[in-house]
mmCIF file of C-alpha atoms in Angstrom:
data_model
loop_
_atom_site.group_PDB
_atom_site.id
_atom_site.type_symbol
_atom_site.label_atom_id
_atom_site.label_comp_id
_atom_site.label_asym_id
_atom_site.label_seq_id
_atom_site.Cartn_x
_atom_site.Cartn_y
_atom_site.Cartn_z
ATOM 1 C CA UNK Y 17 34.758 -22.798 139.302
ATOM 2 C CA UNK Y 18 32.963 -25.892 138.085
ATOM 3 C CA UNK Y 19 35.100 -27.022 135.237
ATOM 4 C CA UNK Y 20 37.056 -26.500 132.479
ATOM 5 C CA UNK Y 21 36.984 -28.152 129.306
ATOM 6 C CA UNK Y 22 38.818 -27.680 125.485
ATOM 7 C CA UNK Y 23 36.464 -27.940 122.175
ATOM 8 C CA UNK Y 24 36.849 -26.575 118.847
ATOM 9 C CA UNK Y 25 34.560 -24.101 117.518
ATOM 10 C CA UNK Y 26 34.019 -21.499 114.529
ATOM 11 C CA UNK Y 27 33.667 -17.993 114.087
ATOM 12 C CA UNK Y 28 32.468 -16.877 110.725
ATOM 13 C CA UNK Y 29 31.128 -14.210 108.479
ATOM 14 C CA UNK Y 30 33.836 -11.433 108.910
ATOM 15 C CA UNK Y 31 33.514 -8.749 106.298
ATOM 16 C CA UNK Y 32 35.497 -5.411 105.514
ATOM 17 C CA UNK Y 33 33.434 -2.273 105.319
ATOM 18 C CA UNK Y 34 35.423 0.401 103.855
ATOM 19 C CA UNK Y 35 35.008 3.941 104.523
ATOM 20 C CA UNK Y 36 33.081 4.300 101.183
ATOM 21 C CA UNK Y 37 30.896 1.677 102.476
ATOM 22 C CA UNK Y 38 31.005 -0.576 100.223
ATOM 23 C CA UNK Y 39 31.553 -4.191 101.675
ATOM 24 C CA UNK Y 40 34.734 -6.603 100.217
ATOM 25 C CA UNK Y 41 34.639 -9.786 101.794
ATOM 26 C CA UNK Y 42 37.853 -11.014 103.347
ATOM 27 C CA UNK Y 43 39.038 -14.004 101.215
ATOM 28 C CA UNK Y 44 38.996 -16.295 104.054
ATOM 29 C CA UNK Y 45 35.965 -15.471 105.729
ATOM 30 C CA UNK Y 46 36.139 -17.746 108.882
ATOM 31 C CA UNK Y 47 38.324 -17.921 111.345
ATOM 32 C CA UNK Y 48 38.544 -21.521 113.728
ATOM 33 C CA UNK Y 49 38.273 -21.082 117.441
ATOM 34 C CA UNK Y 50 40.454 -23.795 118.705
ATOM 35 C CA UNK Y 51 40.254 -23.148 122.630
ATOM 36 C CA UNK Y 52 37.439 -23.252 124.673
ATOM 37 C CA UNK Y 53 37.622 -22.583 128.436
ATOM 38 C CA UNK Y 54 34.371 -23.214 130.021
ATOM 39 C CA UNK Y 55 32.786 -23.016 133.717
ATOM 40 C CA UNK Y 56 32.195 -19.648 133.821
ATOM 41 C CA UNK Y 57 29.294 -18.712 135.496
ATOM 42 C CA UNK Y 58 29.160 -14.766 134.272
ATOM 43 C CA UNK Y 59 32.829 -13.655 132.865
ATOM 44 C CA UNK Y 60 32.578 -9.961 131.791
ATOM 45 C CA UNK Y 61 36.267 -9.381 131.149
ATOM 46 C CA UNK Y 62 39.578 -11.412 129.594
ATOM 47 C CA UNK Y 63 42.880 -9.901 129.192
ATOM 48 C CA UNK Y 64 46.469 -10.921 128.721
ATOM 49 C CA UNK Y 65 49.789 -10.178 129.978
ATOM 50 C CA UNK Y 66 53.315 -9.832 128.299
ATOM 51 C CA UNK Y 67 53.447 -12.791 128.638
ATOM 52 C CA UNK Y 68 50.667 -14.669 127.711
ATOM 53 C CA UNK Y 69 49.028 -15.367 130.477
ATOM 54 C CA UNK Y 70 45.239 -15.340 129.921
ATOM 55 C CA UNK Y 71 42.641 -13.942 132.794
ATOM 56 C CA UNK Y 72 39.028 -14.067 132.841
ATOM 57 C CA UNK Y 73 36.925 -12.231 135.689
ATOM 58 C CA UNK Y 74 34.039 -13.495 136.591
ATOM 59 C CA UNK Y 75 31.666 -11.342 137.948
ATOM 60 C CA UNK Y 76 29.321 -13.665 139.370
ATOM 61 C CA UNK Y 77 31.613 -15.918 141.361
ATOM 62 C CA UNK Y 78 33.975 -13.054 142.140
ATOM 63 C CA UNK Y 79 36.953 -14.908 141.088
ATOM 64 C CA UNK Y 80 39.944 -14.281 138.448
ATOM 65 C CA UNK Y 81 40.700 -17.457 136.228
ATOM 66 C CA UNK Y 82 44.425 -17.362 134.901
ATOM 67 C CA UNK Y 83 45.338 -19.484 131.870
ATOM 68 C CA UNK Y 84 48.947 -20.249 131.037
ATOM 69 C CA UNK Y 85 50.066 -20.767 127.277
ATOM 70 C CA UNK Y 86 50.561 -24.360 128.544
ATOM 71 C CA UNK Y 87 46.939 -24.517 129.095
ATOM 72 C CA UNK Y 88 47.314 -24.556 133.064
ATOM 73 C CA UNK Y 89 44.005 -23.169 134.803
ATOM 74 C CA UNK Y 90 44.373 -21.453 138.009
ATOM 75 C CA UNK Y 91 41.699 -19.590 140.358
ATOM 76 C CA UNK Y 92 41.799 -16.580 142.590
ATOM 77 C CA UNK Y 93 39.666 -14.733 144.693
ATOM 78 C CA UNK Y 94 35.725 -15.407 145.537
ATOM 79 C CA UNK Y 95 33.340 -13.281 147.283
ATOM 80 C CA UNK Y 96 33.928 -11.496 149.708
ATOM 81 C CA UNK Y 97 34.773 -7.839 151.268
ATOM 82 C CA UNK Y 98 38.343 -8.462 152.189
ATOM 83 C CA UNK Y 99 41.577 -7.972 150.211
ATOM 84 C CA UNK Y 100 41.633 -10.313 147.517
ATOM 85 C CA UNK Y 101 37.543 -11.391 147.454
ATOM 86 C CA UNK Y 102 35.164 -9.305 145.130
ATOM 87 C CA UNK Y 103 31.764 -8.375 144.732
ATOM 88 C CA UNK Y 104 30.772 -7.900 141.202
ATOM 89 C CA UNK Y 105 33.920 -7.178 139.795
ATOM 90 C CA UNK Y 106 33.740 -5.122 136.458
ATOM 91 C CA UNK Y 107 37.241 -4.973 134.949
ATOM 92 C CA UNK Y 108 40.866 -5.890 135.155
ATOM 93 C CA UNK Y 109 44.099 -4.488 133.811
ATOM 94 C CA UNK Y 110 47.189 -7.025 133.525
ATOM 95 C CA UNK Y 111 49.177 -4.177 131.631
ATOM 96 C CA UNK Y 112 52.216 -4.840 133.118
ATOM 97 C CA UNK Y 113 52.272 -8.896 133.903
ATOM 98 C CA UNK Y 114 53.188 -7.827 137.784
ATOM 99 C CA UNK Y 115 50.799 -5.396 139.072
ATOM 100 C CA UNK Y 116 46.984 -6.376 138.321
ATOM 101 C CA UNK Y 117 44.014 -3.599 138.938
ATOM 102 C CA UNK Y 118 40.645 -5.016 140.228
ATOM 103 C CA UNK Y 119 37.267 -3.035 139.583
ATOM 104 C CA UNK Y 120 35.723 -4.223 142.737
ATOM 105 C CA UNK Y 121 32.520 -2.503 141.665
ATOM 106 C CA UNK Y 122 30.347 -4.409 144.213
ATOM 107 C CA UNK Y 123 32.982 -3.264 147.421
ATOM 108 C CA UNK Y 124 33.012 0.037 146.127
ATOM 109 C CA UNK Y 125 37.022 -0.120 145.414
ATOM 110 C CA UNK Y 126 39.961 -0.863 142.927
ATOM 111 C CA UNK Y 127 42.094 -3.661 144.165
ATOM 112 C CA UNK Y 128 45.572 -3.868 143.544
ATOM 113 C CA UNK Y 129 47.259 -7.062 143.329
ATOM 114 C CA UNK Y 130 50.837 -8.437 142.767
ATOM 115 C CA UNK Y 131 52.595 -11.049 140.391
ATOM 116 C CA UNK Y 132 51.122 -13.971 141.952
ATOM 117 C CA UNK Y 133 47.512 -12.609 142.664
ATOM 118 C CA UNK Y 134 48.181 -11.965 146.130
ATOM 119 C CA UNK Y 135 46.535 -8.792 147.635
ATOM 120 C CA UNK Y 136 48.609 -5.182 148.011
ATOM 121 C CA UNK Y 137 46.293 -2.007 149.076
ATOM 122 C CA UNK Y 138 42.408 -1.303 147.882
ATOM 123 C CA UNK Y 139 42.188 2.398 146.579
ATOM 124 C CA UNK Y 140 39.230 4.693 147.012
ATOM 125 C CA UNK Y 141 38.627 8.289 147.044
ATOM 126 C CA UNK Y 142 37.589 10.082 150.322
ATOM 127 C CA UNK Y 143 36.727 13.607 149.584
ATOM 128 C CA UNK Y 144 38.424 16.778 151.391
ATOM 129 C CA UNK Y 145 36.792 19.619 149.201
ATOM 130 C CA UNK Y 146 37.508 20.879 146.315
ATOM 131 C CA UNK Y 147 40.181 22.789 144.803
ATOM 132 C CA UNK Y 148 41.009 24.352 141.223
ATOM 133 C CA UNK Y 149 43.547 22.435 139.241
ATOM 134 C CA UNK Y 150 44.433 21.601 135.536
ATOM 135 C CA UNK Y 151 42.450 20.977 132.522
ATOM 136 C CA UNK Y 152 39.699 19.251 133.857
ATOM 137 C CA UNK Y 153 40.226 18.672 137.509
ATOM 138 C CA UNK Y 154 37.827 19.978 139.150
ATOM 139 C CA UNK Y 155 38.282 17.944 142.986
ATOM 140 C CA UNK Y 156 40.736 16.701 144.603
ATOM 141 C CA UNK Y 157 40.486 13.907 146.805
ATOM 142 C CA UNK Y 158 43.316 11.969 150.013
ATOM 143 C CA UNK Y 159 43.455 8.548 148.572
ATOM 144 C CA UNK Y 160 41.413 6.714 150.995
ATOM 145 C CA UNK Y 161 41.499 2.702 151.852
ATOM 146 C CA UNK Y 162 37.810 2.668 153.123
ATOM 147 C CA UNK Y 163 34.882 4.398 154.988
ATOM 148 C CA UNK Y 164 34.387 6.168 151.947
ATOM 149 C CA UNK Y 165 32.651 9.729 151.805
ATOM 150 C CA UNK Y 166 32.119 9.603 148.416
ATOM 151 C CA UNK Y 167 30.045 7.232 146.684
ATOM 152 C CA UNK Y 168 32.375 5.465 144.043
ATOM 153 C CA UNK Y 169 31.125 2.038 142.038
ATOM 154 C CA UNK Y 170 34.238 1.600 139.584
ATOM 155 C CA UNK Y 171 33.252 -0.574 136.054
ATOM 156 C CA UNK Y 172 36.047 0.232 134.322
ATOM 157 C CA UNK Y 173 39.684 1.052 134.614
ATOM 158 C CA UNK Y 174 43.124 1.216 132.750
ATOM 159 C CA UNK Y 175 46.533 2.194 133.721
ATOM 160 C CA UNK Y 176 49.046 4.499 132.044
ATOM 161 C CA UNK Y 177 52.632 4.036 131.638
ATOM 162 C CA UNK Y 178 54.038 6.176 134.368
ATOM 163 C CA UNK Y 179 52.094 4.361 137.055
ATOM 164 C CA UNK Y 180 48.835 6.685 137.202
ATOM 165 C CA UNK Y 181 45.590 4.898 137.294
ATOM 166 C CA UNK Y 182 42.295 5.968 135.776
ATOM 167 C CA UNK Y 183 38.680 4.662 136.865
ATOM 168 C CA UNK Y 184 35.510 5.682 135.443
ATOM 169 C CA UNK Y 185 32.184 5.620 137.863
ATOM 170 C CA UNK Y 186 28.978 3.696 137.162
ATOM 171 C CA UNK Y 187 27.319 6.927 137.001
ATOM 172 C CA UNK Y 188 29.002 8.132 134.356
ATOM 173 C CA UNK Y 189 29.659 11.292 135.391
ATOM 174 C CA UNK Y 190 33.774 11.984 136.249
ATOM 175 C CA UNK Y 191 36.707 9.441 135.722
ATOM 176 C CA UNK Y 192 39.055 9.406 138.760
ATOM 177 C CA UNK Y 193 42.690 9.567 138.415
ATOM 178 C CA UNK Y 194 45.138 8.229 141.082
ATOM 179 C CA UNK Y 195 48.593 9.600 140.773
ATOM 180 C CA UNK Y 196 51.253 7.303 140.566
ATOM 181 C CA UNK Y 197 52.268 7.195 143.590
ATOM 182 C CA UNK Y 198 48.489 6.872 145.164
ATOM 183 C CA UNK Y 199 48.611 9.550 147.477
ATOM 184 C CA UNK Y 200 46.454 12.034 145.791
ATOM 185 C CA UNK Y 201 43.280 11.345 143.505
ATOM 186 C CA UNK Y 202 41.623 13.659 140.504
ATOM 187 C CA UNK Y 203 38.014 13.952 139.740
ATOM 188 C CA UNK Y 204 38.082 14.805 135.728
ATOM 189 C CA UNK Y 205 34.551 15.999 134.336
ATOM 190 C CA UNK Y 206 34.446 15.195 130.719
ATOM 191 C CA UNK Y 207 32.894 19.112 130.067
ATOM 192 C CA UNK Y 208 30.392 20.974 131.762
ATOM 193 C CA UNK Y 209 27.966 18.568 133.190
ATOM 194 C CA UNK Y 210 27.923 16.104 130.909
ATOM 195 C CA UNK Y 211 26.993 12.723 131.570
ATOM 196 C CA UNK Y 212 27.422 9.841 129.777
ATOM 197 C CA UNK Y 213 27.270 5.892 130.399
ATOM 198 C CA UNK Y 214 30.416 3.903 130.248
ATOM 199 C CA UNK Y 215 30.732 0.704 129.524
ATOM 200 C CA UNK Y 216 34.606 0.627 128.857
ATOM 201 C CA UNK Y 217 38.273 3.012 129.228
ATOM 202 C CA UNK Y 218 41.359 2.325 127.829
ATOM 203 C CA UNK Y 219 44.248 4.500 128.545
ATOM 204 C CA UNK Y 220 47.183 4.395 125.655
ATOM 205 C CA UNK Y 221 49.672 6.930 125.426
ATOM 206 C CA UNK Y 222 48.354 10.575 126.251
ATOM 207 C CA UNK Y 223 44.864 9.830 126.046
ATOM 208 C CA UNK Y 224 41.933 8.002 127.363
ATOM 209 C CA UNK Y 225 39.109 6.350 125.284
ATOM 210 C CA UNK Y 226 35.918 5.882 126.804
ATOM 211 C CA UNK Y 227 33.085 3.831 125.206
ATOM 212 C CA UNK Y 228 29.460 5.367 126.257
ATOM 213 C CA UNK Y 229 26.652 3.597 125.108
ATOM 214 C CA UNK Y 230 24.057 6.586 125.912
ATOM 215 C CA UNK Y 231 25.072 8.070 122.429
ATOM 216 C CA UNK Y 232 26.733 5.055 120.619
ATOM 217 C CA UNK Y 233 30.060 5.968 120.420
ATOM 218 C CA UNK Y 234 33.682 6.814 121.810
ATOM 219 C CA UNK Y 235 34.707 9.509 123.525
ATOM 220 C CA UNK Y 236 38.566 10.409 123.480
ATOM 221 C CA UNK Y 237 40.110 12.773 126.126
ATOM 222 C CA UNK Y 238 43.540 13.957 127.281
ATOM 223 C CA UNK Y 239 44.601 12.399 130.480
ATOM 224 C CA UNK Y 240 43.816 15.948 132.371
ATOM 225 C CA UNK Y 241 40.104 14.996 131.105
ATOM 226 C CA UNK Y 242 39.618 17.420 128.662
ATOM 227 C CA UNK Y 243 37.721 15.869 125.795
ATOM 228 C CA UNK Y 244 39.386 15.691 122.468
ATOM 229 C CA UNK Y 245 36.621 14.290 119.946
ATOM 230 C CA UNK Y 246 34.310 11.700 119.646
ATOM 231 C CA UNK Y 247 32.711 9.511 116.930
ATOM 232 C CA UNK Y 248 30.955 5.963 116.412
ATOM 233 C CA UNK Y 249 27.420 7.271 116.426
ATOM 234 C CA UNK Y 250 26.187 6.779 112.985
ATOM 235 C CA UNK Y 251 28.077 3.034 112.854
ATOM 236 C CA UNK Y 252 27.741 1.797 116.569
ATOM 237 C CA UNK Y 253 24.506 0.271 118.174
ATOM 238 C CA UNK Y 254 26.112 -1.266 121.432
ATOM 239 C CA UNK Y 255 29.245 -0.148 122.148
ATOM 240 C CA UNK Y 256 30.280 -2.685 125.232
ATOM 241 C CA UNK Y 257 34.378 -2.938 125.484
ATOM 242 C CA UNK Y 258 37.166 -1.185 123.358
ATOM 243 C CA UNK Y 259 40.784 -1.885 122.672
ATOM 244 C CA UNK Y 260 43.227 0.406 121.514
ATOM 245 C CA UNK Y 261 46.750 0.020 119.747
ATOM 246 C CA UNK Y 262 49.357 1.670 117.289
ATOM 247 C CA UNK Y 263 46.406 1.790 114.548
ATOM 248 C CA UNK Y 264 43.747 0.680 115.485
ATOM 249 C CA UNK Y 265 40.797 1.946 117.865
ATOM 250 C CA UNK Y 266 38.890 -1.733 118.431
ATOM 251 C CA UNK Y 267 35.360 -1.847 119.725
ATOM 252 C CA UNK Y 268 32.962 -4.534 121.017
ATOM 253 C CA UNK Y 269 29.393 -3.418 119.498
ATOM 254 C CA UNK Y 270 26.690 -6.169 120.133
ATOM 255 C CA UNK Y 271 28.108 -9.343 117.795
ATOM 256 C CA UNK Y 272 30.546 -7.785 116.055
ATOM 257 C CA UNK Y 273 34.130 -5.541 116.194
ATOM 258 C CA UNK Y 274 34.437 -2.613 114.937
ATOM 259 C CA UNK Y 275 37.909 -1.577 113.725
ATOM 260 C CA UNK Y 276 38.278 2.459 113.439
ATOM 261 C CA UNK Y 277 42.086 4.178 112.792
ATOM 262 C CA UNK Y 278 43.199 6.527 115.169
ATOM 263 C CA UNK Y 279 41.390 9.158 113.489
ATOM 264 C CA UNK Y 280 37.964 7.636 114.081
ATOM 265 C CA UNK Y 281 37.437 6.492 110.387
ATOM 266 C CA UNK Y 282 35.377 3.045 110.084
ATOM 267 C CA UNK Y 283 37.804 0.290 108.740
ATOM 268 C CA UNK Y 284 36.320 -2.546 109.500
ATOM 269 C CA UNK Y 285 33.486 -4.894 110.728
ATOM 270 C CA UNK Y 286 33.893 -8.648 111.660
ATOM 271 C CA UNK Y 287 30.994 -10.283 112.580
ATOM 272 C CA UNK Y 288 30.432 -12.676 115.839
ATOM 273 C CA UNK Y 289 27.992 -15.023 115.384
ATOM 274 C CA UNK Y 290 27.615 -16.786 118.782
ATOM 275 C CA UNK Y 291 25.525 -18.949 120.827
ATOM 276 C CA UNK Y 292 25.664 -16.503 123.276
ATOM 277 C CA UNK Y 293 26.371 -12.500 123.510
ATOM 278 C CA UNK Y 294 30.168 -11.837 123.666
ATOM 279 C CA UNK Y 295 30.511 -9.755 126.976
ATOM 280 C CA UNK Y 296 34.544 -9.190 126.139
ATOM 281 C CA UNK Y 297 37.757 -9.287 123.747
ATOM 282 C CA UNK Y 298 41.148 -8.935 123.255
ATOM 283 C CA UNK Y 299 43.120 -8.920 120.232
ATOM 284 C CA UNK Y 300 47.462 -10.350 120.914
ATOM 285 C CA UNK Y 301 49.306 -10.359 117.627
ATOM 286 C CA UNK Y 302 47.253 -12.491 115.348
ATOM 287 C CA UNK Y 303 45.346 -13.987 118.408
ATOM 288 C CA UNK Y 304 41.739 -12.772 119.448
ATOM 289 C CA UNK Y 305 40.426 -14.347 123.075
ATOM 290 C CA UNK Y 306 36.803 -13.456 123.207
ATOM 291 C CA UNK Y 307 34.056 -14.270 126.063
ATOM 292 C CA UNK Y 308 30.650 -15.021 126.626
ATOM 293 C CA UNK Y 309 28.708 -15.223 129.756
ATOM 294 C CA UNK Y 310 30.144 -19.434 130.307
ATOM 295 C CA UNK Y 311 33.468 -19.383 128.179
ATOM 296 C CA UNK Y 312 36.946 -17.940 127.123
ATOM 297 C CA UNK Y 313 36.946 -18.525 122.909
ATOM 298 C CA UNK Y 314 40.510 -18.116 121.284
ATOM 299 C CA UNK Y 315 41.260 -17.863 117.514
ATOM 300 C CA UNK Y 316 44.811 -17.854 116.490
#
């Protein structure tokens, strides 16, 4: 990490597009960024813990940047192939504040880490055949820690709350499931072999959302993998990172967020304008943290 740095920026020209189309603008149209955490070299993901502790991943440096609500910058990791050092790391979950998931995407792995950032087991799946199972199971795998028999490059993962962890694979074609207490690990196919490109999953309550930016929009699925609907293509261009809540199904497409209900119904579009692409978001309270490439932005 080079350095870090505050500065006050803005973030303007949010609008409202409601489902008729027709565009209101909001009556205060720009929000202030007053945080800026630079010396990022290439940070693809930011999330936030219960309680409030802000991490970045940087995929470049291979390191995870956390940021205390006093403003205290810590670093972890670096490149590497042992526990705790990452190759091109693609995601991170801080659900829970005490158990963080790693996509180590360039090690071929998920790292899980405890409350302090310190290194507990890597998860991977090594094959052992196939058998028949639920929904969409369709293998079944021993959850390996390396020498892997299957080829697995995680970019994105999300936890649910009984413990179970889901990954989905660069190539787009399964999302792997580890059982909460990591012995076993699913293969779910998304229907009969269909492909798709992720970009993003988020796992809240009984379902999984899954951005894929082959056909613009968001796929949603039962957690057995059987998909439930999916919708975005006529509005999204770019679909890159997604949150979901109570109400609100949140995705990162190009400059901009896209706010759909749970239904999949277009609510509303705030624009990004940026220096640089935003690469990731996340929306606390009244809070948004948003990244680029070199910086953590934060509008309260």
């Amino acid at each position: 990490m080079t350095f870090f740095r505050f500065m006050t920026a803005m973030l303007v020209g949010m609008v409202i597009l409601m489902p008729s189309g027709a565009q209101v603008p909001i009556q205060d149209d720009t929000l202030t960024l007053q945080i800026v955490l630079q010396g990022f070299n290439d940070a693809v993901t930011v999330e936030v813990d219960p309680l409030n502790n802000v991490y970045v991943l940087d995929r470049l440096q291979g390191t995870i940047t956390k940021w205390s609500p006093g403003g205290k910058a810590q670093v972890f990791g670096g490149r590497g192939s042992i526990g705790g050092q990452f190759e091109s790391p693609s995601d991170l979950d801080a659900t829970t504040g005490f158990l963080f998931l790693i996509a180590d995407t360039g090690n071929g792995r998920i790292q899980r880490l405890g409350s302090d950032l310190v290194f507990l087991e890597s998860l991977a799946p090594d094959e052992r055949g196939s058998v028949s199972g639920r929904g969409a199971i369709d293998h079944q795998f021993e959850a390996g820690r390396g020498n892997l028999s299957v080829s697995f490059s995680p970019i994105a993962l999300s936890s649910s709350p009984d413990g179970r962890v889901f990954a989905v694979d660069r190539s787009g074609s399964a999302i792997y499931e580890w059982t909460s207490n990591r012995q076993q690990v699913n293969r779910l196919s998304l229907g009969v072999n269909q492909r798709f490109q992720p970009t993003d999953l988020d796992v809240f309550g009984n379902s999984m959302f899954i951005t894929d930016d082959s056909r613009n929009r968001v796929i949603v699925a039962d957690l057995f993998g059987n998909e439930l609907m999916s919708f975005g293509e006529e509005v999204l261009h770019h679909p890159l990172a997604l949150q979901v809540n109570q109400r609100f199904i949140v995705v990162l497409d190009g400059d901009r967020l896209v706010f759909f209900n749970r239904q999949g119904n277009l609510v509303r579009i705030a624009s990004i304008p940026s220096r640089d692409a935003p690469t990731d978001f996340y929306i606390r309270g009244s809070a948004i943290y948003l990244t680029d490439r070199n910086n953590l932005y934060v509008s309260r």
